[in-house]
Short mmCIF file of C-alpha atoms and ligand atoms in Angstrom, two decimals:
data_model
loop_
_atom_site.label_atom_id
_atom_site.label_comp_id
_atom_site.label_asym_id
_atom_site.label_seq_id
_atom_site.Cartn_x
_atom_site.Cartn_y
_atom_site.Cartn_z
CA MET A 18 59.03 -64.85 -4.12
CA PRO A 19 57.35 -61.85 -6.19
CA ARG A 20 57.57 -58.98 -4.31
CA SER A 21 56.72 -54.94 -5.35
CA SER A 22 57.98 -51.90 -3.66
CA PRO A 23 57.98 -52.65 0.25
CA ALA A 24 55.54 -49.83 1.89
CA THR A 25 55.18 -49.20 5.60
CA PRO A 26 51.29 -49.26 6.13
CA ALA A 27 50.02 -47.20 8.71
CA ALA A 28 48.83 -50.34 10.21
CA ALA A 29 52.20 -51.75 10.76
CA ILE A 30 53.26 -48.55 12.49
CA ALA A 31 50.32 -48.52 14.53
CA PHE A 32 50.49 -52.00 15.38
CA ALA A 33 54.66 -51.59 15.96
CA SER A 34 53.83 -49.10 18.84
CA HIS A 35 51.80 -51.64 20.93
CA ALA A 36 54.08 -53.91 22.82
CA PRO A 37 52.49 -57.44 22.06
CA HIS A 38 52.89 -56.80 18.35
CA ALA A 39 56.01 -54.95 18.04
CA ARG A 40 57.90 -58.20 17.14
CA ALA A 41 55.52 -59.19 14.89
CA VAL A 42 55.95 -56.20 12.69
CA THR A 43 59.27 -55.72 12.80
CA GLY A 44 59.83 -59.59 12.03
CA ALA A 45 62.33 -60.40 14.75
CA VAL A 46 62.84 -63.85 16.21
CA TYR A 47 59.57 -65.20 17.45
CA HIS A 48 60.26 -68.87 18.63
CA ARG A 49 62.32 -67.90 21.65
CA ARG A 50 60.93 -68.40 25.05
CA VAL A 51 60.58 -65.56 27.17
CA SER A 52 63.84 -65.31 29.49
CA PRO A 53 62.75 -64.46 32.63
CA GLY A 54 64.05 -61.20 34.86
CA PRO A 55 65.01 -62.06 38.37
CA GLY A 56 61.94 -63.20 40.42
CA ASP A 57 59.82 -62.86 37.36
CA ASP A 58 57.44 -65.82 37.61
CA ALA A 59 54.92 -65.16 34.86
CA ALA A 60 57.89 -64.67 32.45
CA ALA A 61 59.53 -68.04 33.74
CA ARG A 62 56.36 -69.83 33.05
CA ALA A 63 55.86 -68.35 29.46
CA ASP A 64 55.04 -71.13 26.80
CA PHE A 65 54.29 -68.36 24.17
CA PRO A 66 56.59 -65.46 23.25
CA PRO A 67 55.47 -61.71 23.77
CA SER A 68 54.79 -61.65 19.93
CA PHE A 69 52.44 -64.73 19.47
CA LEU A 70 49.03 -63.92 18.36
CA PHE A 71 46.25 -65.32 20.54
CA GLY A 72 42.94 -64.84 18.67
CA THR A 73 39.51 -66.17 17.55
CA ALA A 74 38.28 -66.79 14.03
CA THR A 75 34.82 -66.34 12.44
CA ALA A 76 33.65 -66.03 8.44
CA ALA A 77 31.33 -63.50 7.39
CA THR A 78 28.55 -65.85 6.14
CA GLN A 79 28.61 -67.61 9.54
CA ILE A 80 28.02 -64.66 11.76
CA GLU A 81 26.81 -61.44 10.20
CA GLY A 82 23.21 -62.25 8.63
CA HIS A 83 21.36 -59.57 6.58
CA CYS A 84 23.38 -60.53 2.93
CA THR A 85 20.75 -61.54 0.24
CA THR A 86 22.90 -61.46 -2.74
CA SER A 87 25.00 -64.63 -1.59
CA ASP A 88 25.16 -68.03 -3.28
CA TRP A 89 24.35 -69.72 0.50
CA TYR A 90 21.80 -67.13 0.96
CA ALA A 91 19.94 -68.74 -1.88
CA PHE A 92 21.21 -72.15 -1.67
CA ALA A 93 20.04 -72.57 2.14
CA LYS A 94 16.49 -71.64 1.24
CA GLN A 95 16.57 -74.84 -1.05
CA PRO A 96 14.52 -77.62 0.88
CA GLY A 97 16.88 -80.43 2.23
CA ARG A 98 20.23 -78.51 1.84
CA VAL A 99 20.59 -77.51 5.51
CA LYS A 100 19.64 -79.32 8.62
CA HIS A 101 16.69 -78.09 10.13
CA GLY A 102 15.82 -75.49 7.28
CA ASP A 103 18.50 -73.14 8.78
CA THR A 104 19.65 -70.31 6.64
CA PRO A 105 22.15 -67.79 7.34
CA ALA A 106 19.86 -64.98 6.80
CA VAL A 107 20.29 -63.63 10.33
CA ALA A 108 23.16 -65.69 11.93
CA CYS A 109 24.56 -64.04 14.83
CA ASP A 110 23.42 -60.59 13.54
CA SER A 111 26.83 -59.54 13.71
CA TRP A 112 26.36 -57.33 10.86
CA ASN A 113 24.79 -54.91 13.55
CA ARG A 114 26.38 -56.21 16.65
CA TRP A 115 30.06 -56.17 15.54
CA ARG A 116 30.63 -53.66 18.28
CA GLU A 117 29.57 -55.92 20.70
CA ASP A 118 31.69 -58.79 19.27
CA VAL A 119 34.83 -56.30 19.35
CA ALA A 120 34.29 -55.61 23.09
CA LEU A 121 33.95 -59.23 23.88
CA GLN A 122 37.09 -59.78 22.22
CA ARG A 123 38.58 -57.12 24.33
CA THR A 124 37.13 -58.46 27.34
CA LEU A 125 38.93 -61.82 26.59
CA GLY A 126 42.28 -60.15 26.42
CA MET A 127 42.49 -61.39 22.46
CA GLY A 128 45.06 -59.93 20.48
CA ALA A 129 44.21 -60.91 17.08
CA TYR A 130 41.03 -61.70 14.95
CA ARG A 131 40.32 -63.52 11.93
CA LEU A 132 37.27 -62.26 10.19
CA GLY A 133 35.82 -62.41 6.73
CA ILE A 134 34.57 -59.58 4.45
CA GLU A 135 31.31 -60.69 2.17
CA TRP A 136 32.15 -60.58 -1.32
CA ALA A 137 28.47 -60.64 -2.24
CA ARG A 138 27.89 -57.69 -0.06
CA ILE A 139 30.88 -55.58 -1.44
CA GLU A 140 30.11 -56.53 -5.17
CA PRO A 141 26.51 -57.31 -5.24
CA ARG A 142 26.29 -56.70 -9.09
CA PRO A 143 29.29 -57.49 -11.37
CA GLY A 144 31.81 -54.73 -11.27
CA SER A 145 29.55 -52.56 -8.85
CA ILE A 146 31.12 -52.11 -5.53
CA ASP A 147 29.30 -50.89 -2.57
CA ARG A 148 31.19 -48.16 -0.61
CA VAL A 149 28.81 -48.10 2.24
CA ALA A 150 29.39 -51.77 2.99
CA LEU A 151 33.34 -51.35 2.85
CA ASP A 152 32.93 -48.26 5.09
CA GLU A 153 31.42 -50.46 7.54
CA TYR A 154 34.26 -53.13 7.44
CA ARG A 155 36.69 -50.05 7.67
CA ALA A 156 35.12 -49.03 10.80
CA MET A 157 35.18 -52.49 12.11
CA LEU A 158 38.95 -52.92 11.57
CA ALA A 159 39.38 -49.40 13.06
CA ALA A 160 37.79 -50.60 16.11
CA LEU A 161 39.88 -53.83 16.39
CA HIS A 162 42.69 -51.37 16.17
CA ASP A 163 41.43 -49.49 19.05
CA ALA A 164 40.97 -52.47 21.14
CA ARG A 165 44.70 -53.49 20.15
CA ILE A 166 43.43 -56.48 18.47
CA GLU A 167 45.42 -57.43 14.97
CA PRO A 168 42.82 -58.31 12.30
CA MET A 169 43.55 -61.02 9.72
CA VAL A 170 41.08 -60.64 6.93
CA THR A 171 39.71 -63.40 4.59
CA LEU A 172 38.67 -62.71 1.22
CA HIS A 173 37.13 -65.74 -0.07
CA HIS A 174 35.63 -68.20 2.63
CA PHE A 175 33.32 -70.70 0.57
CA THR A 176 30.51 -68.11 -0.40
CA LEU A 177 30.24 -66.10 -3.32
CA PRO A 178 28.01 -63.35 -4.95
CA ALA A 179 25.10 -65.03 -6.38
CA TRP A 180 25.65 -63.60 -10.02
CA LEU A 181 29.22 -65.05 -10.20
CA ALA A 182 27.79 -68.48 -8.63
CA GLU A 183 25.50 -68.20 -11.70
CA ARG A 184 28.06 -68.08 -14.19
CA GLY A 185 29.85 -71.15 -12.88
CA GLY A 186 31.44 -69.86 -9.51
CA VAL A 187 34.81 -70.97 -9.01
CA LEU A 188 34.94 -72.94 -12.43
CA ALA A 189 33.39 -69.51 -14.21
CA ASP A 190 35.80 -68.04 -16.76
CA GLY A 191 37.66 -65.18 -15.28
CA PHE A 192 37.29 -66.32 -11.59
CA ALA A 193 40.88 -65.71 -10.73
CA GLU A 194 40.60 -62.06 -12.13
CA ARG A 195 37.31 -61.61 -10.41
CA LEU A 196 38.82 -62.84 -7.10
CA ALA A 197 42.11 -60.33 -7.61
CA GLY A 198 39.63 -57.51 -8.31
CA LEU A 199 38.05 -58.04 -5.04
CA ALA A 200 41.85 -58.38 -3.41
CA ARG A 201 42.34 -54.76 -5.11
CA THR A 202 39.26 -53.34 -3.75
CA ALA A 203 39.80 -54.34 -0.37
CA ALA A 204 43.51 -53.55 -0.37
CA GLY A 205 42.55 -49.93 -1.50
CA ALA A 206 39.53 -49.65 0.99
CA LEU A 207 41.12 -51.76 3.99
CA GLY A 208 44.68 -52.09 3.22
CA ASP A 209 46.13 -49.49 5.71
CA LEU A 210 44.17 -51.24 8.33
CA CYS A 211 45.12 -54.78 7.74
CA ARG A 212 48.47 -56.67 7.53
CA LEU A 213 47.31 -60.12 7.45
CA TRP A 214 45.39 -61.39 4.56
CA ILE A 215 44.07 -64.84 3.70
CA THR A 216 42.97 -65.31 0.15
CA VAL A 217 41.10 -68.28 0.24
CA ASN A 218 39.92 -70.45 2.82
CA GLU A 219 40.14 -74.30 2.68
CA PRO A 220 40.20 -74.75 -1.08
CA ASN A 221 40.25 -78.62 -0.57
CA VAL A 222 37.31 -78.83 1.82
CA LEU A 223 35.30 -76.38 -0.90
CA ALA A 224 36.07 -78.61 -3.86
CA ALA A 225 35.24 -81.68 -1.77
CA GLN A 226 32.01 -80.35 -0.59
CA ALA A 227 30.80 -78.54 -3.55
CA TYR A 228 31.99 -81.19 -6.33
CA VAL A 229 32.58 -84.64 -4.52
CA LEU A 230 30.12 -84.77 -1.93
CA GLY A 231 27.68 -82.45 -3.43
CA ALA A 232 26.68 -81.00 -0.11
CA TRP A 233 27.56 -77.25 -0.98
CA PRO A 234 26.54 -75.29 -3.89
CA PRO A 235 26.69 -75.99 -6.58
CA ALA A 236 25.95 -79.29 -4.93
CA ARG A 237 27.80 -81.53 -8.17
CA LYS A 238 29.46 -85.01 -7.52
CA ASP A 239 32.13 -85.19 -10.22
CA LEU A 240 35.79 -85.68 -9.15
CA ARG A 241 36.80 -83.88 -12.34
CA LEU A 242 35.12 -81.05 -11.61
CA ALA A 243 36.63 -81.16 -8.10
CA LEU A 244 40.21 -81.42 -9.29
CA ARG A 245 39.43 -78.58 -11.74
CA ALA A 246 38.17 -76.33 -8.96
CA GLN A 247 41.33 -76.71 -7.02
CA LYS A 248 43.00 -75.78 -9.92
CA ARG A 249 40.85 -72.63 -10.58
CA LEU A 250 41.05 -71.64 -6.78
CA LEU A 251 44.94 -72.16 -6.98
CA ALA A 252 45.17 -69.61 -9.94
CA ALA A 253 42.61 -67.18 -8.05
CA HIS A 254 44.82 -67.41 -4.76
CA ASP A 255 47.73 -66.41 -6.78
CA ALA A 256 45.94 -63.51 -8.72
CA ALA A 257 44.83 -62.26 -5.33
CA TYR A 258 48.44 -62.54 -3.84
CA HIS A 259 49.89 -60.73 -6.63
CA ALA A 260 46.79 -57.89 -6.39
CA LEU A 261 47.58 -57.40 -2.50
CA LYS A 262 51.30 -57.40 -3.02
CA ASP A 263 51.04 -54.84 -5.80
CA ALA A 264 49.05 -52.56 -3.72
CA ARG A 265 50.73 -53.00 -0.47
CA GLY A 266 54.34 -54.29 -0.90
CA ASP A 267 55.30 -56.23 2.16
CA GLY A 268 52.72 -54.26 4.50
CA ALA A 269 50.52 -57.29 3.36
CA GLN A 270 51.26 -60.49 4.73
CA VAL A 271 49.51 -62.98 2.53
CA GLY A 272 48.64 -66.59 2.88
CA VAL A 273 45.94 -69.59 2.56
CA ALA A 274 43.95 -71.32 5.41
CA HIS A 275 44.97 -74.91 4.30
CA HIS A 276 42.70 -77.49 5.88
CA LEU A 277 44.83 -80.11 7.14
CA ARG A 278 43.94 -83.41 8.60
CA ALA A 279 46.01 -86.22 10.32
CA VAL A 280 45.40 -89.04 8.18
CA GLU A 281 46.47 -92.72 8.99
CA PRO A 282 45.65 -96.05 7.62
CA ALA A 283 42.88 -97.89 9.58
CA ARG A 284 45.07 -101.31 9.42
CA PRO A 285 48.81 -100.50 9.04
CA ARG A 286 49.59 -104.04 7.63
CA SER A 287 47.02 -103.54 4.79
CA ILE A 288 48.26 -102.40 1.67
CA ARG A 289 44.92 -101.31 0.43
CA ASP A 290 44.44 -99.23 3.58
CA ARG A 291 47.76 -97.81 3.15
CA ALA A 292 46.96 -96.84 -0.50
CA ALA A 293 43.69 -95.07 0.19
CA ALA A 294 45.16 -93.03 2.97
CA ALA A 295 48.04 -92.05 0.89
CA LEU A 296 45.85 -91.34 -2.03
CA PHE A 297 43.57 -89.42 -0.01
CA ARG A 298 46.36 -87.70 1.78
CA ARG A 299 47.93 -86.57 -1.54
CA PHE A 300 44.88 -85.09 -3.05
CA PHE A 301 42.78 -84.05 -0.20
CA ASN A 302 45.43 -82.70 2.02
CA ASP A 303 48.41 -81.99 0.21
CA ALA A 304 47.75 -81.16 -3.56
CA PHE A 305 46.63 -77.60 -3.22
CA ALA A 306 49.32 -77.07 -0.33
CA VAL A 307 52.08 -78.29 -2.06
CA ALA A 308 51.35 -76.41 -5.23
CA ALA A 309 51.12 -73.07 -3.42
CA CYS A 310 54.43 -73.72 -1.74
CA ARG A 311 55.81 -74.26 -5.13
CA ARG A 312 54.41 -71.15 -6.67
CA GLY A 313 55.97 -69.03 -3.94
CA THR A 314 52.94 -67.11 -3.26
CA GLN A 315 52.74 -67.48 0.33
CA ASP A 316 54.22 -65.08 2.99
CA PHE A 317 53.25 -67.43 5.77
CA PHE A 318 51.42 -70.83 5.89
CA GLY A 319 48.02 -71.07 7.62
CA ILE A 320 46.65 -74.12 9.02
CA ASN A 321 43.03 -74.96 9.81
CA TYR A 322 43.28 -78.05 11.91
CA TYR A 323 40.25 -80.08 13.48
CA SER A 324 40.80 -83.83 13.51
CA ARG A 325 42.05 -87.14 12.52
CA ASP A 326 41.05 -89.73 9.67
CA VAL A 327 41.57 -93.15 9.94
CA VAL A 328 41.35 -94.55 6.31
CA ARG A 329 39.89 -97.82 5.14
CA PHE A 330 40.00 -98.78 1.58
CA SER A 331 36.37 -99.15 0.47
CA ALA A 332 35.58 -100.15 -3.35
CA ARG A 333 32.00 -98.59 -2.82
CA LYS A 334 33.83 -95.10 -2.24
CA ALA A 335 35.46 -94.75 -5.94
CA GLY A 336 33.95 -91.28 -6.05
CA GLU A 337 36.06 -90.46 -2.74
CA LEU A 338 39.20 -91.77 -3.75
CA PHE A 339 38.19 -95.16 -2.22
CA ALA A 340 38.54 -93.80 1.25
CA ALA A 341 36.19 -94.60 3.97
CA ARG A 342 37.10 -92.32 7.01
CA ASP A 343 36.51 -93.54 10.28
CA VAL A 344 37.18 -92.55 14.20
CA PRO A 345 39.04 -95.40 16.09
CA ALA A 346 36.96 -97.48 18.45
CA GLY A 347 36.78 -95.62 22.00
CA ALA A 348 38.34 -92.00 20.56
CA PRO A 349 37.29 -88.94 22.28
CA VAL A 350 34.89 -87.01 19.91
CA SER A 351 33.38 -83.61 19.48
CA ASP A 352 29.69 -83.07 19.24
CA LEU A 353 29.99 -83.62 15.49
CA GLY A 354 31.56 -86.91 16.13
CA TRP A 355 34.89 -85.57 15.07
CA GLU A 356 38.12 -87.17 16.76
CA ILE A 357 39.83 -84.82 19.13
CA TYR A 358 43.47 -85.78 18.35
CA PRO A 359 45.79 -82.92 19.39
CA ARG A 360 48.89 -84.59 18.53
CA GLY A 361 47.88 -84.09 15.05
CA LEU A 362 48.25 -80.32 15.14
CA GLY A 363 51.92 -80.65 16.45
CA ASP A 364 52.48 -83.07 13.51
CA VAL A 365 50.93 -80.98 10.70
CA VAL A 366 52.66 -77.65 11.99
CA ARG A 367 56.03 -79.31 12.31
CA ARG A 368 55.67 -81.00 8.53
CA TRP A 369 54.30 -77.89 6.92
CA ALA A 370 56.72 -75.61 8.74
CA ALA A 371 59.41 -77.54 7.51
CA ARG A 372 58.12 -78.18 3.84
CA SER A 373 57.15 -74.64 3.17
CA GLY A 374 59.87 -72.98 5.15
CA LEU A 375 57.52 -70.48 5.92
CA PRO A 376 56.13 -68.86 9.23
CA VAL A 377 53.01 -70.62 10.49
CA TYR A 378 49.78 -69.37 11.86
CA VAL A 379 47.26 -71.90 13.15
CA THR A 380 44.29 -69.91 11.34
CA GLU A 381 41.33 -72.14 12.72
CA ASN A 382 41.20 -74.82 15.37
CA GLY A 383 38.16 -75.92 17.67
CA ILE A 384 35.30 -77.88 18.78
CA ALA A 385 31.66 -78.31 18.34
CA ASP A 386 30.72 -78.72 22.36
CA ALA A 387 27.45 -77.26 23.15
CA ARG A 388 27.64 -78.29 26.81
CA ASP A 389 31.45 -76.87 27.05
CA THR A 390 32.72 -79.93 28.94
CA ARG A 391 35.61 -80.65 26.68
CA ARG A 392 36.65 -76.99 25.03
CA ALA A 393 39.14 -76.09 27.85
CA ALA A 394 40.93 -79.46 27.69
CA PHE A 395 40.69 -79.26 23.91
CA LEU A 396 42.23 -75.91 23.91
CA GLU A 397 44.74 -76.55 26.22
CA ALA A 398 45.92 -80.01 24.61
CA HIS A 399 46.29 -78.22 21.05
CA LEU A 400 48.21 -75.35 22.47
CA ARG A 401 50.53 -77.66 24.32
CA GLU A 402 51.08 -78.98 21.05
CA LEU A 403 52.18 -75.49 19.81
CA ALA A 404 54.25 -74.63 22.88
CA ALA A 405 56.36 -78.10 22.16
CA ALA A 406 56.73 -76.85 18.43
CA LEU A 407 58.12 -73.47 19.60
CA ARG A 408 60.53 -74.85 22.05
CA ASP A 409 61.78 -76.87 19.15
CA GLY A 410 62.33 -73.90 17.05
CA VAL A 411 59.16 -74.05 14.80
CA ASP A 412 58.31 -70.49 14.19
CA VAL A 413 54.67 -70.62 14.79
CA ARG A 414 53.34 -67.12 15.00
CA GLY A 415 49.68 -67.56 16.23
CA TYR A 416 46.73 -69.35 17.00
CA PHE A 417 43.27 -68.52 16.07
CA HIS A 418 40.56 -70.48 17.69
CA TRP A 419 37.42 -71.55 15.91
CA SER A 420 35.24 -69.78 16.80
CA LEU A 421 34.69 -66.42 18.98
CA LEU A 422 30.65 -67.28 18.48
CA ASP A 423 28.42 -70.05 17.86
CA ASN A 424 27.35 -69.43 14.05
CA PHE A 425 25.78 -70.82 11.02
CA GLU A 426 27.91 -74.37 10.54
CA TRP A 427 27.09 -74.39 6.84
CA ALA A 428 24.80 -77.76 5.82
CA GLU A 429 24.90 -78.36 9.65
CA GLY A 430 22.98 -75.22 10.37
CA TYR A 431 22.96 -73.80 13.82
CA GLU A 432 23.12 -77.13 15.96
CA PRO A 433 26.97 -77.42 16.20
CA ARG A 434 28.20 -75.17 18.84
CA PHE A 435 31.79 -73.96 18.15
CA GLY A 436 31.55 -70.52 20.03
CA LEU A 437 33.64 -69.46 23.30
CA VAL A 438 30.84 -67.44 23.47
CA ALA A 439 27.17 -69.04 23.43
CA VAL A 440 24.87 -67.21 21.11
CA ASP A 441 20.91 -67.56 22.01
CA TYR A 442 19.21 -67.40 18.60
CA ALA A 443 16.11 -66.44 19.82
CA THR A 444 17.50 -63.12 21.73
CA LEU A 445 21.08 -63.05 20.22
CA ALA A 446 22.30 -62.51 23.49
CA ARG A 447 25.85 -63.42 23.75
CA THR A 448 27.30 -65.45 26.81
CA PRO A 449 30.99 -66.40 27.55
CA ARG A 450 31.20 -69.92 28.25
CA PRO A 451 33.54 -71.23 31.17
CA SER A 452 36.12 -72.32 28.54
CA ALA A 453 36.46 -68.87 27.35
CA ALA A 454 37.76 -67.73 30.41
CA VAL A 455 40.47 -70.64 30.29
CA TYR A 456 41.48 -69.55 26.97
CA ALA A 457 41.64 -65.71 28.26
CA ARG A 458 44.06 -66.79 31.09
CA ILE A 459 46.13 -68.50 28.79
CA ALA A 460 46.36 -65.56 26.56
CA ARG A 461 47.15 -63.18 29.70
CA THR A 462 49.61 -65.38 31.25
CA ARG A 463 51.05 -66.80 27.85
CA SER A 464 51.40 -69.93 29.88
CA LEU A 465 49.75 -73.22 30.02
CA THR A 466 50.56 -73.60 33.71
CA GLN A 467 48.11 -72.61 36.14
CA PRO A 468 49.31 -69.93 38.29
C1 FCB B 51 36.15 -75.16 8.63
C2 FCB B 51 35.63 -73.76 8.14
C3 FCB B 51 34.82 -73.08 9.10
C4 FCB B 51 33.93 -73.63 9.97
C5 FCB B 51 34.91 -74.69 10.82
C6 FCB B 51 34.19 -75.64 11.75
O1 FCB B 51 36.44 -76.15 7.95
O2 FCB B 51 36.67 -73.21 7.58
O3 FCB B 51 34.19 -72.30 8.33
O4 FCB B 51 32.87 -74.34 9.40
O5 FCB B 51 35.66 -75.73 9.73
#
């Protein structure tokens, strides 16, 4: 694995001085259960070691608002692109209210936060860097520090500066070098305040939505372009990885947030269903992740896990790898109709920890649940899978729940409610849902057993 000179960043030193982060920084053993002291009930009940990071995740475009230079800002304004004509123009107004968002996390006792930085805001015109925007991100990271919340920063979470989208987006010549440029800028401006980095979020989902389903910019439907997009994103990830490592050495721990689904054939005896499931698994789930593992350009393996697909062969779906994806009859689902299938998280975590040989972070997992009737049980069931994996010695280092806040869910607009904290879009008031208290208790006690 290519490495440059190991530096000890100020951030690492600062975090190392806080007990909950100490082992994460020094790289000691993570997957031991906490050994109880005499009469220490809390430690005896612990399912997660002190170094395990409990946090939440968001993305810049989905919460910040007030960025008029991104491709999604323009795309959402086109009629019919986003449900109800919603746009990310204001979103949760977090660009103005991020202090409140940090305070909320502190109240919930979170130890980590995955956030995005908006490329279009930082580089609104080619090569011209907005230092004021970078300073604002710096202030955000410093506030997280003060609240003892470890940041994980995502460089690319689906969106692009409009100027880059106009030149071909991820397929533009020189895209990899452009992302590496952003990585260098971010490492220079924010590197001392951030140890954990995600270069690219869900490259497979971006390729599928943008170039297979045609639902996201640039809204094309061409399988060859989708494959090319994944290749370009892989090269860009590599370049950004090296840029971060060159700037920060081992002070930057860098990964990808891979979107991985549980995949099964609808009729296990049907050769065609099995073949369609295998094809879907291979090209959608595995292709990018396998290639990234082969190249050795990850320090950890990030997993976004949401749901399962039961795959039926469909000749009519040639453009989607012949895969008709369903939910088993009667299975529990979210407001978006995604199957709730916690076992899949345990399966993908175990499989990819073994396959990559890397520590794992669950970089996203969550549920659209406006009435908050399923979120607490969802959280507990998914965390139970991680606790079991930890007991078996799997090196899982953290869990980032999607999401801290209700937010702009891409082409679905504001209807799906993924937040531990509800957002009233008329007033922008934030109100923690009951499930947030459940997550806060788990994070505080490090245990899934009710006291
Ligand atoms: C993931 C995305 C994230 C959010 C959740 C619900 O695929 O990374 O931005 O939309 O789904």
